[in-house]
PDB file of C-alpha atoms in Angstrom:
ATOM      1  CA  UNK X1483      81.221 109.609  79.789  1.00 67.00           C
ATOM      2  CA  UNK X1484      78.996 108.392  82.734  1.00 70.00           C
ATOM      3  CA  UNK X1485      80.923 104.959  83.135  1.00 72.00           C
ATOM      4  CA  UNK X1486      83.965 106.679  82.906  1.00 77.00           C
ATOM      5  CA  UNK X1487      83.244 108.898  86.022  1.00 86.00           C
ATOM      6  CA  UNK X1488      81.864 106.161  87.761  1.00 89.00           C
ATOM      7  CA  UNK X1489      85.103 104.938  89.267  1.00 91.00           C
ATOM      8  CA  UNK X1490      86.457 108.469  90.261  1.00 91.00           C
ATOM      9  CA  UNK X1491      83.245 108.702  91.633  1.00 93.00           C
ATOM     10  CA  UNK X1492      83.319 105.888  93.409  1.00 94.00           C
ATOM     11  CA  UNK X1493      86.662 106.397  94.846  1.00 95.00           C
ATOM     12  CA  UNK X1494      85.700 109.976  95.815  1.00 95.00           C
ATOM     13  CA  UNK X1495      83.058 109.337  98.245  1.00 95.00           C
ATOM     14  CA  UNK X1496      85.193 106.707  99.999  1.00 95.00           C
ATOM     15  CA  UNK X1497      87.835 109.606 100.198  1.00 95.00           C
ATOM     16  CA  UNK X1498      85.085 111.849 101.945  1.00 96.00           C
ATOM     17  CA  UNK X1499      84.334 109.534 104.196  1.00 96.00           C
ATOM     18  CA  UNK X1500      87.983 109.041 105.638  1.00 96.00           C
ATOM     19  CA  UNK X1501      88.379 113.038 105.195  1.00 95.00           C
ATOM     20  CA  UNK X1502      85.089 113.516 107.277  1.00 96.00           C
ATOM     21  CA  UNK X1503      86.762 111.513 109.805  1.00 96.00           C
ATOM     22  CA  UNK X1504      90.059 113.728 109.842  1.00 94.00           C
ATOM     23  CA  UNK X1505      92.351 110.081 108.640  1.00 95.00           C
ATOM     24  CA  UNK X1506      92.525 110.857 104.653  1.00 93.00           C
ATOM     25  CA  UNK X1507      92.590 107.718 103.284  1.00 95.00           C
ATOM     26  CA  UNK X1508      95.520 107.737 101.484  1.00 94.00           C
ATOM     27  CA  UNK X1509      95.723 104.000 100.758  1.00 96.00           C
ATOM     28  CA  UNK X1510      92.898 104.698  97.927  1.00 96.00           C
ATOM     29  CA  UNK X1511      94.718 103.997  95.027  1.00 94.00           C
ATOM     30  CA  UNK X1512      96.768 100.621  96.142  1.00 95.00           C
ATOM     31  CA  UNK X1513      92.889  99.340  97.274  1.00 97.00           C
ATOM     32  CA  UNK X1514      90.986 100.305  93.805  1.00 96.00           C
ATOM     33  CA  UNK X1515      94.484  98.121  92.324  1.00 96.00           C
ATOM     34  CA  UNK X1516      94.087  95.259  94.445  1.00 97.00           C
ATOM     35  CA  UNK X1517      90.405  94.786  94.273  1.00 96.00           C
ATOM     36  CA  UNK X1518      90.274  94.624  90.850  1.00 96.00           C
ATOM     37  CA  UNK X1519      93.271  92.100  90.777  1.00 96.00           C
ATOM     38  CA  UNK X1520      91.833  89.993  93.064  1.00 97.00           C
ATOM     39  CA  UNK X1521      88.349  90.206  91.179  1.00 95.00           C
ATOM     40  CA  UNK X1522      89.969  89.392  87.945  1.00 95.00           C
ATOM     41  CA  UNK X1523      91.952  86.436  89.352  1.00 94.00           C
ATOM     42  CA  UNK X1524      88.904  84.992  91.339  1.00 95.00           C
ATOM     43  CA  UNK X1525      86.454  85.499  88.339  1.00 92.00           C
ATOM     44  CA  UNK X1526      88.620  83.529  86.129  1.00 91.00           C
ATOM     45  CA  UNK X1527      88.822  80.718  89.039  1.00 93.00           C
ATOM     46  CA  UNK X1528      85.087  80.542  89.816  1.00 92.00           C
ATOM     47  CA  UNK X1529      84.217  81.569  86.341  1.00 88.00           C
ATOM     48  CA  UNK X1530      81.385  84.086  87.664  1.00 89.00           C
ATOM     49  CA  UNK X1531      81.881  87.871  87.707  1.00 87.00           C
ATOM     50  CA  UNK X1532      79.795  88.457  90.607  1.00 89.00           C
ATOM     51  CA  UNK X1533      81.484  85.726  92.691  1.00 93.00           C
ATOM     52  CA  UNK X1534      84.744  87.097  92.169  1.00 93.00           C
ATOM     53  CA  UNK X1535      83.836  90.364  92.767  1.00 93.00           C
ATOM     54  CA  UNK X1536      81.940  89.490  96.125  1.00 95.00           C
ATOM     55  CA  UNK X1537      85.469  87.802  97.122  1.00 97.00           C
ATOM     56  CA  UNK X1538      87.525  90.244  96.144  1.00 97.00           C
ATOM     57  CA  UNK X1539      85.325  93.288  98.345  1.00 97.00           C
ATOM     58  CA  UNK X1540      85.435  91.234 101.550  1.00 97.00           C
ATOM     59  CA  UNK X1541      89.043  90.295 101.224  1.00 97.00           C
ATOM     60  CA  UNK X1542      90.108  93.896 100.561  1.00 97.00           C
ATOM     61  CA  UNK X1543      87.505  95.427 103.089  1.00 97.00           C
ATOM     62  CA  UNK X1544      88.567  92.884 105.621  1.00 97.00           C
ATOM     63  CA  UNK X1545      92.217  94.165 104.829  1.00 97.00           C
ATOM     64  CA  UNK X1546      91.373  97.651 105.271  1.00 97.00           C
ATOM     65  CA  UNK X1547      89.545  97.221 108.368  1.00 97.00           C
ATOM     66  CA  UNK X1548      92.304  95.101 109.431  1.00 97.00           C
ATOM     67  CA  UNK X1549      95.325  97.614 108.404  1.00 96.00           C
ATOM     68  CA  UNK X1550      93.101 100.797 110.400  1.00 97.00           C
ATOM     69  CA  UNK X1551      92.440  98.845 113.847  1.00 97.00           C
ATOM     70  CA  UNK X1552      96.199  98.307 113.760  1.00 96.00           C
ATOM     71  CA  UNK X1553      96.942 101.755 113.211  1.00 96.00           C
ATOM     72  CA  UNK X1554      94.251 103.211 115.853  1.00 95.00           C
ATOM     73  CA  UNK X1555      94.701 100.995 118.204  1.00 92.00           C
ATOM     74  CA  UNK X1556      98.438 101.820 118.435  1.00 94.00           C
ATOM     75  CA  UNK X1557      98.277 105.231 117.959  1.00 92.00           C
ATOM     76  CA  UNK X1558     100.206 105.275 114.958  1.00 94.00           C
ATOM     77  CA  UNK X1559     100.376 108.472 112.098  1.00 94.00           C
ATOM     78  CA  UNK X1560      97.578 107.818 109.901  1.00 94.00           C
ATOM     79  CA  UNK X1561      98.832 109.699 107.336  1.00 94.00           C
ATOM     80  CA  UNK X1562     102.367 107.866 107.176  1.00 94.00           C
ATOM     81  CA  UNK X1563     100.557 104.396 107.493  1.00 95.00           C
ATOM     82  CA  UNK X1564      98.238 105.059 104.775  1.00 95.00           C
ATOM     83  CA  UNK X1565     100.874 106.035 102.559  1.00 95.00           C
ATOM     84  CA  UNK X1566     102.595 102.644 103.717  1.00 96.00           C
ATOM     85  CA  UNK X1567      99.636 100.812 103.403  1.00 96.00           C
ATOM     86  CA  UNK X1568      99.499 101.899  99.981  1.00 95.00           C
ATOM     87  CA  UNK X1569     103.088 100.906  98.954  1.00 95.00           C
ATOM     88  CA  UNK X1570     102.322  97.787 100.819  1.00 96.00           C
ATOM     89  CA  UNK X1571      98.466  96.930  98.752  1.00 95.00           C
ATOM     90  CA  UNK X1572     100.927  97.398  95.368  1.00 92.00           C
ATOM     91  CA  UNK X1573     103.565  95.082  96.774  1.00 94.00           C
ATOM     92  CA  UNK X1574     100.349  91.834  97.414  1.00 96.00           C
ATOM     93  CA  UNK X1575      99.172  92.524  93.386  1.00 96.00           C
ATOM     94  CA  UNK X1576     102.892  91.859  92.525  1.00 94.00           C
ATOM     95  CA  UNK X1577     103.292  88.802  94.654  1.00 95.00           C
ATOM     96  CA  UNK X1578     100.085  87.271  93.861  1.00 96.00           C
ATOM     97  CA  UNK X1579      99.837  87.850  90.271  1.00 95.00           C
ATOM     98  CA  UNK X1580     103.043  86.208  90.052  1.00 95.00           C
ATOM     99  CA  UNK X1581     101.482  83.370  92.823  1.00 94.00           C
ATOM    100  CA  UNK X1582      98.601  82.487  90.547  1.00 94.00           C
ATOM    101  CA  UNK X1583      99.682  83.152  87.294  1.00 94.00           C
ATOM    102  CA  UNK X1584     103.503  83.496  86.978  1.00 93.00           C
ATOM    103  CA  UNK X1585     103.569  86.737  85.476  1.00 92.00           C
ATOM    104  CA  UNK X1586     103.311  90.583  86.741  1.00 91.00           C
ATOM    105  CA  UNK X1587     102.405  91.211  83.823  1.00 91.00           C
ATOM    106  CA  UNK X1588      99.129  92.010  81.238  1.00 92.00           C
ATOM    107  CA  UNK X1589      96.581  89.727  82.212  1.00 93.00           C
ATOM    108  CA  UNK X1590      93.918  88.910  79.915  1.00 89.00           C
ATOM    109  CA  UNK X1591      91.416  85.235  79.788  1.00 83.00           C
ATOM    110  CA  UNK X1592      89.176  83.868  77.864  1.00 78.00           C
ATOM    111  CA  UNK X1593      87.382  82.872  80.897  1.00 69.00           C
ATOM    112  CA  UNK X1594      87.017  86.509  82.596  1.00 76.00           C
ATOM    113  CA  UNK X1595      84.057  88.000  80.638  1.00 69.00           C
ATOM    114  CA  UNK X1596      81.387  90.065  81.815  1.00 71.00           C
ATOM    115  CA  UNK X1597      77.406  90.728  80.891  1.00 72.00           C
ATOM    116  CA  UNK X1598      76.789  93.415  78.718  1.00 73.00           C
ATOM    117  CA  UNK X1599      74.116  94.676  81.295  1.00 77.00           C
ATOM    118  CA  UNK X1600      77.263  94.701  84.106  1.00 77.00           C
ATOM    119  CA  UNK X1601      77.512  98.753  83.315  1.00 78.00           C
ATOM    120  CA  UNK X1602      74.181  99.972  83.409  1.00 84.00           C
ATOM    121  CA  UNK X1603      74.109  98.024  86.964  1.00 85.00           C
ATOM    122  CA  UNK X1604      76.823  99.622  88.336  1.00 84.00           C
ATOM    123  CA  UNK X1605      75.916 103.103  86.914  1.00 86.00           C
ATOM    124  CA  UNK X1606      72.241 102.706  89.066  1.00 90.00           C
ATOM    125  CA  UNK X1607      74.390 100.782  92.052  1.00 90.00           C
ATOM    126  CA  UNK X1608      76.393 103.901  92.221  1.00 90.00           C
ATOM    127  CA  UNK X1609      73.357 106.357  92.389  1.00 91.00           C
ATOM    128  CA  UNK X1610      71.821 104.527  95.088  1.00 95.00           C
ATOM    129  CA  UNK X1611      75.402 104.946  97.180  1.00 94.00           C
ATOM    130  CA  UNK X1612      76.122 108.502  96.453  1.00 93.00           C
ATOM    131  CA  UNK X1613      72.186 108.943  97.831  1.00 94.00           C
ATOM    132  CA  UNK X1614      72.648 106.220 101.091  1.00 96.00           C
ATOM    133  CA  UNK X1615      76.405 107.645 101.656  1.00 96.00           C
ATOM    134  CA  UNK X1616      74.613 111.494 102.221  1.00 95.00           C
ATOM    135  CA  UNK X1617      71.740 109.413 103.980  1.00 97.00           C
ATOM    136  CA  UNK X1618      74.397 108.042 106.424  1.00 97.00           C
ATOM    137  CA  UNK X1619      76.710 110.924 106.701  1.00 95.00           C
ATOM    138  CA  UNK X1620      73.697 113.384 107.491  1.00 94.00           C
ATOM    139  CA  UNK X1621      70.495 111.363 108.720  1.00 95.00           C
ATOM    140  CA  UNK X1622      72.141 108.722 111.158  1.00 96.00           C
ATOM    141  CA  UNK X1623      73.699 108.951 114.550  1.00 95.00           C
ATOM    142  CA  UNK X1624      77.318 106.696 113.210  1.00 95.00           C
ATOM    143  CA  UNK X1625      77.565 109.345 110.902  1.00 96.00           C
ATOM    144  CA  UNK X1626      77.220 111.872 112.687  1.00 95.00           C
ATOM    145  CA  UNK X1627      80.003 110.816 114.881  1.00 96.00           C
ATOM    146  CA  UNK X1628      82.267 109.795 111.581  1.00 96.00           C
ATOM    147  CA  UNK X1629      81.719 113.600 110.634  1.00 95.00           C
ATOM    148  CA  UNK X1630      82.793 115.113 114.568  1.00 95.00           C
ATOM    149  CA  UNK X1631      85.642 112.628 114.532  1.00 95.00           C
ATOM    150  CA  UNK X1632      87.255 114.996 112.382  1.00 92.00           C
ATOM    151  CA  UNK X1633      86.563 118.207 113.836  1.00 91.00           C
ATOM    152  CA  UNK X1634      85.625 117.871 117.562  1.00 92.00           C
ATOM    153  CA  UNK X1635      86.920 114.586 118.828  1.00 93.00           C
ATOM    154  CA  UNK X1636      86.939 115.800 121.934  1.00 93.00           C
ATOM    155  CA  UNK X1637      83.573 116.400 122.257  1.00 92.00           C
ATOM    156  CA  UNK X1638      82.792 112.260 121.088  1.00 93.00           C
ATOM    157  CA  UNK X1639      85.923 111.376 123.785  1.00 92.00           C
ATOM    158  CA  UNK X1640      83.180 113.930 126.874  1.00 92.00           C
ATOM    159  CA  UNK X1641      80.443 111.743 125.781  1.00 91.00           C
ATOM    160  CA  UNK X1642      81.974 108.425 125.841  1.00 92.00           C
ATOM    161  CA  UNK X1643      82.275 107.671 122.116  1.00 93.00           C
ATOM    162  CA  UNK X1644      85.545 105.837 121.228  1.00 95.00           C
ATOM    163  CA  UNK X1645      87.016 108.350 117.958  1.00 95.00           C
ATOM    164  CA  UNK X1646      89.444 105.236 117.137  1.00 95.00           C
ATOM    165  CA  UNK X1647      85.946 103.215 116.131  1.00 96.00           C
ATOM    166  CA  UNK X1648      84.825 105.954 113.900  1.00 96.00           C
ATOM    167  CA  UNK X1649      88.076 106.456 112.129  1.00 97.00           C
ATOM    168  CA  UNK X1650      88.062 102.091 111.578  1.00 97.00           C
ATOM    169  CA  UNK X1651      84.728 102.406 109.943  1.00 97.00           C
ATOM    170  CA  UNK X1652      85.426 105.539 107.936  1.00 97.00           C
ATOM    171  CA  UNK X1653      88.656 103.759 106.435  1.00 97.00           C
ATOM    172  CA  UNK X1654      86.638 100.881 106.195  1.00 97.00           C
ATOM    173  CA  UNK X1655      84.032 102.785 104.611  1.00 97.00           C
ATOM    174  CA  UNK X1656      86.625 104.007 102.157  1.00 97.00           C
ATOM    175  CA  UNK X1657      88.073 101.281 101.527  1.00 96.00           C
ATOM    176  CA  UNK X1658      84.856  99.586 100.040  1.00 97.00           C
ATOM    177  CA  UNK X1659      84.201 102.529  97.872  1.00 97.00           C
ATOM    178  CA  UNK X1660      87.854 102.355  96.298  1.00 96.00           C
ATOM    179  CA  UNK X1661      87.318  98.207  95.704  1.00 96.00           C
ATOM    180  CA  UNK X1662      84.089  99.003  93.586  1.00 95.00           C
ATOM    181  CA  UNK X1663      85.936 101.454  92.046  1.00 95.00           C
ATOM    182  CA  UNK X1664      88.655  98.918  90.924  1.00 95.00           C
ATOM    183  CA  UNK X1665      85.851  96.758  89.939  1.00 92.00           C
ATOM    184  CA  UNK X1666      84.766  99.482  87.745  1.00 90.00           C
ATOM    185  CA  UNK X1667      88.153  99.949  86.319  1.00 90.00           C
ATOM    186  CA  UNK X1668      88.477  96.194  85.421  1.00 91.00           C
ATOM    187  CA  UNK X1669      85.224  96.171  83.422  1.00 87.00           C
ATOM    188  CA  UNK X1670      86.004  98.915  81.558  1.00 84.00           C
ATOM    189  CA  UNK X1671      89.424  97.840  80.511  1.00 85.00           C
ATOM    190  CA  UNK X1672      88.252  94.337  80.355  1.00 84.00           C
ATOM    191  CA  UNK X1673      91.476  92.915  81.133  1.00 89.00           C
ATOM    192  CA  UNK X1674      94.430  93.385  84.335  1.00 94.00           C
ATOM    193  CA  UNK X1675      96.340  95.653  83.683  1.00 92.00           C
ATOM    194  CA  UNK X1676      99.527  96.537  86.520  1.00 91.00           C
ATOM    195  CA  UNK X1677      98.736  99.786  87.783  1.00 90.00           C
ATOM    196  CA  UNK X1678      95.062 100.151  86.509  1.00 91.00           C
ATOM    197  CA  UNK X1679      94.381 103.180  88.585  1.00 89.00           C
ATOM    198  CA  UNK X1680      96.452 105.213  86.877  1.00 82.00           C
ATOM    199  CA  UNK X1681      96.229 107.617  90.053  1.00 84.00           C
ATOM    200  CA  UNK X1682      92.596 107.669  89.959  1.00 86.00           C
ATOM    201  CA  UNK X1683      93.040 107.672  94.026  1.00 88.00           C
ATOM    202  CA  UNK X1684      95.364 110.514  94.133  1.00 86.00           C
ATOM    203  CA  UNK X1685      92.548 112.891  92.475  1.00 86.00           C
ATOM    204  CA  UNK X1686      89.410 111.126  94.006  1.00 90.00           C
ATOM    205  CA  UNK X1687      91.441 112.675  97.044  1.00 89.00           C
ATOM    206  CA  UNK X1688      91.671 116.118  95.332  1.00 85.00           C
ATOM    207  CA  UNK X1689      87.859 115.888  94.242  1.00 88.00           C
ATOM    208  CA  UNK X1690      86.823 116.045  97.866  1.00 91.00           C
ATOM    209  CA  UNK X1691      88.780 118.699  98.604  1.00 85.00           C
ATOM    210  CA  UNK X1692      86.921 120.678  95.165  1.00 84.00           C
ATOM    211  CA  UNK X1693      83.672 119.906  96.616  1.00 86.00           C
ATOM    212  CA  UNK X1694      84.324 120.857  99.951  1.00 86.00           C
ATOM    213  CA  UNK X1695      82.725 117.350 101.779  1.00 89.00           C
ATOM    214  CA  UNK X1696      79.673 118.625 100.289  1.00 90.00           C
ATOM    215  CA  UNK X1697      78.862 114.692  98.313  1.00 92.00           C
ATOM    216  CA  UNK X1698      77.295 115.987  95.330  1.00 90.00           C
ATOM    217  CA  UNK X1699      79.577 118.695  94.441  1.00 88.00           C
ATOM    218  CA  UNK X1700      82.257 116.169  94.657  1.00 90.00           C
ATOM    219  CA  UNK X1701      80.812 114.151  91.996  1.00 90.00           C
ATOM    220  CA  UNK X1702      79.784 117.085  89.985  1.00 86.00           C
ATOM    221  CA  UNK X1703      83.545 117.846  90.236  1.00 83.00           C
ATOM    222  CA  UNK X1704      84.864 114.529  88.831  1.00 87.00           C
ATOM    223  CA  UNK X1705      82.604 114.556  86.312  1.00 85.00           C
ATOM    224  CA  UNK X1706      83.744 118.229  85.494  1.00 82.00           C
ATOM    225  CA  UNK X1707      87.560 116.562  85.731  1.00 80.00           C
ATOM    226  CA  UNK X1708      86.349 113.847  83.434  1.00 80.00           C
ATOM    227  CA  UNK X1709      84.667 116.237  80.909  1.00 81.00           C
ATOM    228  CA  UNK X1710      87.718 118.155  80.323  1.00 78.00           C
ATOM    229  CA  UNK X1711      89.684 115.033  80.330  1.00 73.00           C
ATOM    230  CA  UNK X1712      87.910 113.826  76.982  1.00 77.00           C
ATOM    231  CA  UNK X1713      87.971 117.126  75.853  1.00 74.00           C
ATOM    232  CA  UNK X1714      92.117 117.139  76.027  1.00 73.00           C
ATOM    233  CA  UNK X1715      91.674 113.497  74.193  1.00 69.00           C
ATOM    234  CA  UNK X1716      89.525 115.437  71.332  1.00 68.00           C
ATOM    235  CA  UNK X1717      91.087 118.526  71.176  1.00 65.00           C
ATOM    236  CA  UNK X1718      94.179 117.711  68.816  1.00 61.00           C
ATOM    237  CA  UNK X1719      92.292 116.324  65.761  1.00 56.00           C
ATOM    238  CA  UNK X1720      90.623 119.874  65.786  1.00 57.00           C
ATOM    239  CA  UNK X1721      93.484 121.901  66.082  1.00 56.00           C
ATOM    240  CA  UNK X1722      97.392 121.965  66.552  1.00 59.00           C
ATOM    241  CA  UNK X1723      97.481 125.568  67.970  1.00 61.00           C
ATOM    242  CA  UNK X1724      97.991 124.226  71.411  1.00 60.00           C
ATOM    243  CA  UNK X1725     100.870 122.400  72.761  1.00 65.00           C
ATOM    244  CA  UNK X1726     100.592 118.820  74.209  1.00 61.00           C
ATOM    245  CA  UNK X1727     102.064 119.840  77.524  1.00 64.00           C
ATOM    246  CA  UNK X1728      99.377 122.605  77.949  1.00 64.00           C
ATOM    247  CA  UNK X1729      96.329 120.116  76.834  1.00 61.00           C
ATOM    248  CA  UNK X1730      97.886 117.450  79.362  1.00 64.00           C
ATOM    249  CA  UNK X1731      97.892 119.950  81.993  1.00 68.00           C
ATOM    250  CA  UNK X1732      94.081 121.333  81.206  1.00 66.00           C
ATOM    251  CA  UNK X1733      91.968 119.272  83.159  1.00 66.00           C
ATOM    252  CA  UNK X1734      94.137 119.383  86.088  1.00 67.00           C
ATOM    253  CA  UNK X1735      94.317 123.725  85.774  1.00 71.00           C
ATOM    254  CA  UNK X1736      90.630 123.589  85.529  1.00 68.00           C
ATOM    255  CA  UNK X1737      90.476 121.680  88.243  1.00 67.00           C
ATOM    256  CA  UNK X1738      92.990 124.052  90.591  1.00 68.00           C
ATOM    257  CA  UNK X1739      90.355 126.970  89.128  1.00 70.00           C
ATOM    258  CA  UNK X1740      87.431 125.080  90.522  1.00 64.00           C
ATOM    259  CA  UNK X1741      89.049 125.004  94.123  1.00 63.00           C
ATOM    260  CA  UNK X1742      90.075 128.459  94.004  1.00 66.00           C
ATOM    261  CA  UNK X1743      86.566 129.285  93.468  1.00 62.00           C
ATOM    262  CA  UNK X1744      84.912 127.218  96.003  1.00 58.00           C
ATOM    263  CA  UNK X1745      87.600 128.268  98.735  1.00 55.00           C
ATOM    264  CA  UNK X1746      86.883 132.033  97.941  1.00 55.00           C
ATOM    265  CA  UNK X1747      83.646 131.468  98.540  1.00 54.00           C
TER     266      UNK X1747
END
């Protein structure tokens, strides 16, 4: 149950960072896709997991950081260019898998294998990020500005702080999270698989949004979400009272309840 939070997670703080910054990074799912394409493809080249996972986060984050000075710098609607961005992120998976190994399909080698310690390594990596993400966010001066980019950039703009700079790193920021989050994914599945994410992005996004910014209650909410997710998967060889479409729909009601809750108060 822990692993399988880890990548919502994950995903989720990169999404607070972005949301923080007033730019939701939209782009989230198309990044935690790509990443873990890329570290499949380069693990089976080099034949080292942590190799092609080192690759495949500096590509993407150099992508990301790429794609948001771009958009900044030419003023251009963060919100439509993310959701470009992440059409466009789907699009590279489909070219290169095709590029490197002639199918968009499944893919799935003997040479992409990982240690069986690989879990319990990201389950403590991700710890220590949740913990230096509220460090940066709340103890240092760059994140103080990421969080005032999003409420008050006017007041950065008075005091000569450039808000397009912020808004880079936040996206940048984010998408780092969502790569380890694909990584996560891929390990778990153990092979490629086209669309891996599954939307994982699309309710990382709705997880900050149930935790109000506040870090922790974020992942205390995906973790809720993930809960009652496993619970839907258990619930039918107990009982048949309840119809699929309702037991589907559970985890996503509980997690409109949650919100409700935290808005009211």
């Amino acid at each position: 149950m822990i692993f399988t939070s880890l990548p919502l997670i994950l995903a989720s703080l990169g999404a607070t960072f972005s949301e923080f910054a007033g730019c939701l990074a939209i782009f989230l799912d198309g990044i935690m896709n790509l990443c873990a394409f890329f570290t499949y493809a380069f693990t089976v080249f080099t034949g080292s997991l942590l190799a092609g996972s080192v690759i495949s986060l500096i590509i993407c984050t150099a992508l990301v950081s790429l794609s948001a000075w771009a958009v900044f710098k030419w003023k251009m609607n963060p919100f439509l260019s993310a959701t470009a961005l992440n059409l466009f992120y789907g699009s590279l998976i489909s070219f290169f898998s095709n590029l490197f190994f002639g199918t968009r399909g499944v893919l799935a080698s003997h040479g992409f294998a990982f240690p069986p310690y690989a879990k319990i390594c990201l389950i403590i990596l991700t710890v220590i990020l949740l913990a230096a993400s509220w460090f940066f966010l709340f103890k240092t001066k760059a994140g103080l500005y990421v969080r005032i980019a999003g409420s008050d950039a006017d007041v950065l703009e008075s005091r000569g702080v450039n808000v397009d700079l912020c808004r880079i790193l936040a996206w940048t920021l984010a998408g780092i999270f969502a790569g380890l989050s694909g990584i996560c994914l891929l390990l778990k599945v153990g092979s490629f698989v086209p669309n891996l994410s599954a939307g994982r992005g699309w309710i990382a996004l709705a997880a900050v949004f149930m935790g109000n910014k506040n870090l922790f209650k974020v992942s205390l909410s995906v973790i809720l979400f993930c809960i009652i997710d496993y619970i839907t998967i258990a619930l039918p060889g107990f009982t048949q009272a309840l119809p699929s479409g309702v037991l589907l729909a559970l985890p996503y009601i509980v997690c409109l309840a949650v919100s409700a809750v935290g808005k009211k108060k």
